[in-house]
C-alpha atoms as one frame of an Amber mdcrd trajectory, in Angstrom:
protein
  39.496  77.949 134.605  38.373  74.584 135.938  38.322  72.755 139.214  40.948
  70.466 137.824  43.342  73.271 136.886  42.733  75.120 140.165  43.787  71.983
 142.079  46.947  71.508 139.942  48.113  75.215 140.324  47.518  75.027 144.003
  49.609  71.738 144.388  52.348  73.564 142.114  52.597  76.432 144.652  52.257
  73.936 147.615  55.379  72.341 146.401  57.219  75.144 144.885  57.094  77.604
 147.887  57.639  74.891 150.382  54.213  75.037 152.079  54.252  71.195 152.846
  57.290  71.970 155.172  55.086  74.109 157.288  52.102  71.504 157.144  54.431
  68.789 158.536  54.218  70.671 161.721  50.491  69.515 162.004  50.034  67.704
 165.341  53.232  69.318 166.706  51.419  72.633 167.141  47.892  73.979 167.196
  46.073  74.086 163.902  45.632  77.768 163.701  49.365  78.275 164.193  50.244
  75.905 161.329  47.631  77.568 159.089  49.081  81.025 159.864  52.512  79.778
 158.668  51.146  78.548 155.664  49.166  81.812 154.930  52.418  83.823 155.491
  53.789  82.092 152.564  50.817  82.729 150.316  50.138  86.358 151.116  51.766
  87.588 154.537  49.830  90.991 154.389  46.350  89.540 153.948  43.704  90.491
 156.296  41.871  87.051 155.826  43.673  85.077 158.580  40.551  84.433 160.786
  38.453  83.363 157.771  41.276  81.045 156.492  41.553  79.555 159.852  37.915
  78.708 159.862  37.892  77.287 156.365  40.446  74.911 157.360  39.029  73.779
 160.719  35.330  74.929 160.696  33.679  77.348 163.140  32.801  81.048 162.927
  34.564  84.093 161.989  32.686  87.433 161.638  29.865  86.558 159.299  31.546
  83.469 158.060  30.295  80.010 159.341  31.954  76.797 158.227  30.538  73.431
 159.279  33.166  70.843 160.450  32.032  68.450 157.886  32.728  71.127 155.132
  35.945  72.254 156.331  39.394  71.657 154.635  40.595  69.425 157.364  37.523
  67.228 156.938  37.355  67.056 153.141  40.982  66.259 152.728  40.911  64.004
 155.726  44.076  65.358 157.146  43.849  63.286 160.284  44.127  60.172 158.201
  47.227  61.328 156.398  50.582  59.697 157.550  53.881  61.406 156.934  55.974
  59.627 154.463  59.349  58.754 155.720  60.979  56.804 153.003  64.067  57.814
 150.974  63.638  59.478 147.743  64.195  57.064 144.763  67.260  59.007 143.251
  66.916  56.833 140.156  64.045  58.856 139.222  65.592  62.131 140.212  67.194
  64.601 137.538  70.163  65.262 140.104  73.115  63.147 139.038  73.774  61.855
 142.725  75.841  58.858 141.611  78.109  60.832 139.453  78.642  63.061 142.459
  79.497  60.102 144.862  81.776  58.596 141.982  83.544  61.927 142.180  83.761
  61.935 145.930  85.352  58.484 145.801  87.797  59.647 143.633  88.853  62.153
 146.072  89.087  60.448 149.237  91.120  57.614 151.165  89.395  55.056 153.553
  89.510  55.685 157.168  91.643  52.563 157.446  94.298  54.233 155.379  94.434
  57.461 157.353  97.886  56.507 159.144  99.360  55.135 155.889  98.665  58.323
 153.955  99.313  60.087 151.680  95.891  61.852 151.118  94.712  62.233 147.692
  93.291  65.604 148.725  94.711  67.423 151.768  92.770  69.626 153.926  93.279
  73.349 153.611  90.990  76.415 153.808  92.205  78.378 150.962  90.839  80.884
 148.224  90.762  78.703 145.505  87.360  77.302 145.962  85.793  77.293 142.573
  88.467  76.376 139.776  89.129  72.974 138.854  92.726  73.218 139.793  91.721
  74.037 143.231  90.460  70.500 143.841  94.011  69.426 145.183  93.200  70.994
 148.438  89.766  71.443 150.148  88.023  72.222 153.412  84.737  70.631 154.473
  82.346  73.397 152.529  84.465  73.608 149.574  84.105  69.830 149.179  80.350
  69.938 149.575  79.904  72.967 147.233  81.705  71.184 144.660  79.834  68.021
 145.047  76.560  70.023 144.661  78.026  71.331 141.257  78.895  67.685 140.332
  75.290  66.461 140.687  74.085  69.576 138.791  72.354  71.345 141.684  74.117
  74.447 140.776  75.460  75.146 137.317  78.951  76.590 139.051  80.500  75.836
 142.088  79.024  77.946 144.851  81.855  79.714 146.617  80.695  79.630 150.211
  81.567  78.407 153.684  79.627  76.285 156.087  77.723  79.277 157.346  76.658
  80.061 153.952  75.341  76.447 153.335  73.387  76.591 156.522  71.832  80.049
 155.871  70.938  79.099 152.456  69.112  76.090 153.548  67.309  78.031 156.416
  66.221  80.506 153.581  65.261  77.980 150.708  64.246  74.755 152.129  62.605
  73.743 148.917  66.262  73.517 147.443  68.043  72.205 150.638  65.249  70.193
 152.483  66.330  70.074 156.285  65.181  66.930 158.386  64.566  67.806 161.914
  62.988  64.326 162.635  65.818  62.645 164.522  64.229  59.290 163.247  65.060
  60.348 159.611  67.124  57.756 157.905  69.599  59.747 155.613  69.716  58.682
 152.095  72.567  58.546 149.630  73.514  62.011 148.476  72.059  63.917 151.472
  74.344  66.293 153.411  74.918  67.195 156.894  75.436  70.653 158.179  76.249
  72.267 161.576  77.570  76.036 162.060  78.786  78.147 164.863  77.989  81.819
 165.363  81.496  82.665 164.130  80.613  81.044 160.791  82.639  78.030 161.367
  81.389  74.475 161.522  81.182  71.323 159.595  79.548  69.457 156.656  80.002
  66.442 154.536  78.056  64.139 152.078  76.262  60.611 153.088  77.209  57.990
 150.794  75.520  55.103 152.630  73.370  54.373 155.583  72.994  50.845 157.060
  71.616  49.250 160.325  74.067  46.618 161.628  72.799  44.112 164.180  74.834
  43.470 167.209  74.539  41.630 170.707  72.941  44.788 172.029  70.586  45.680
 169.403  71.075  47.681 166.028  73.959  50.204 165.126  72.484  52.785 162.649
  75.567  53.714 160.920  76.252  56.406 158.272  79.130  56.437 155.704  80.207
  59.976 154.814  82.897  61.526 152.581  84.301  64.716 154.364  87.247  66.897
 154.130  88.161  67.111 157.662  90.812  68.245 160.238  90.370  66.744 163.595
  91.017  63.950 165.875  88.100  61.444 166.535  87.345  57.751 166.750  85.045
  56.715 163.771  82.976  53.642 163.876  84.814  50.468 163.523  88.109  52.157
 164.635  89.718  51.343 167.976  91.767  54.533 168.434  91.569  58.242 167.723
  92.521  59.146 164.027  94.351  62.425 163.401  92.607  63.616 160.165  93.661
  66.187 157.655  92.218  65.507 154.213  89.229  64.062 152.311  88.348  60.712
 153.940  85.491  58.117 153.635  84.243  57.510 157.184  81.754  55.711 159.238
  79.841  57.102 162.031  76.893  56.158 164.347  74.027  58.205 163.334  73.381
  59.466 166.944  77.143  59.903 167.612  78.890  63.164 168.850  80.134  63.686
 165.188  76.439  63.788 163.941  73.154  64.111 165.754  74.590  63.964 169.197
  76.795  66.993 168.280  76.767  69.254 171.203  74.369  72.272 170.709  75.043
  75.506 172.497  74.014  79.092 172.074  76.816  79.430 169.601  76.455  76.229
 167.685  73.415  74.965 165.766  72.277  71.258 165.863  73.598  68.966 163.298
  70.986  67.803 160.728  70.702  66.049 157.428  69.733  67.916 154.164  68.469
  66.782 151.044  69.545  68.631 147.859  66.494  69.048 145.569  65.927  70.526
 142.093  68.268  70.620 139.061  69.993  73.824 138.044  68.175  73.842 134.837
  64.902  74.438 136.791  66.364  76.667 139.379  70.103  77.633 139.446  71.581
  78.595 142.929  74.094  81.314 143.323  76.089  83.235 145.904  76.953  86.703
 144.847  79.966  88.290 146.714  80.350  92.160 147.159  83.441  92.599 149.150
  82.948  90.915 152.345  79.106  90.997 152.022  77.188  88.102 150.075  73.711
  87.532 148.851  71.834  84.407 147.604  70.370  84.469 143.843  67.894  82.000
 142.494  67.417  81.823 138.764  64.232  80.007 137.955  64.058  78.818 134.339
């Protein structure tokens, strides 16, 4: 009805439908390609692609002529915009991140205690992935799905494996925001995910990030809580740990465990993801039908 209302509804769609994620590719690919990726979200079947490109950058398309000074790119001063790379301030979020971390810490032992045992929660890939009594054993994806429910990202525990978490994030980046920028500083409450073509993989929760000076420079160190079954050398340890439960661990951000994880045709890169939006605004579900599943978003 008014320019102000038009701008507000446009901003809401821009956020709600994740168009800003496509816009962040500006400078990494041609303008027309970025514009097309956003148009596909707005109206994939529109015939107005040429005109929309011209409105953005200026130029001619058919009978339409737009001067560069009157283009969207010029009016919104896009070339002066800087990408914000600061962690979200979770104290202003409606997700209960601190409650989720408190729950994680109640389930884990520290990496220095691995050889002493016993674990509070042992590693097991079982069928009891949803009920409260099933918390006595967990694998990596069960731990993360339970964490997402504890922070109220989903109302109930999403009964899914690592592949399901990965595919959900690919389909709904507005709810699990993927950070492909290798310089991104993971924030408290983020998760990491990688998956293989077989559906296996690994995931965990970031509970701290720090930059530790040393004689050679700075170690960028991520502290995680994971349900893990492997033999590796975490940051600060001298020997391999044979692990089989829920553990608080430290890793270099660019270590093999995280961003330097080996990528193959069968394995996706490891990336950090930020959970977004409380279930009271959009609940997230996995619906199972025998061995098949589908995602459901219930917007409130």
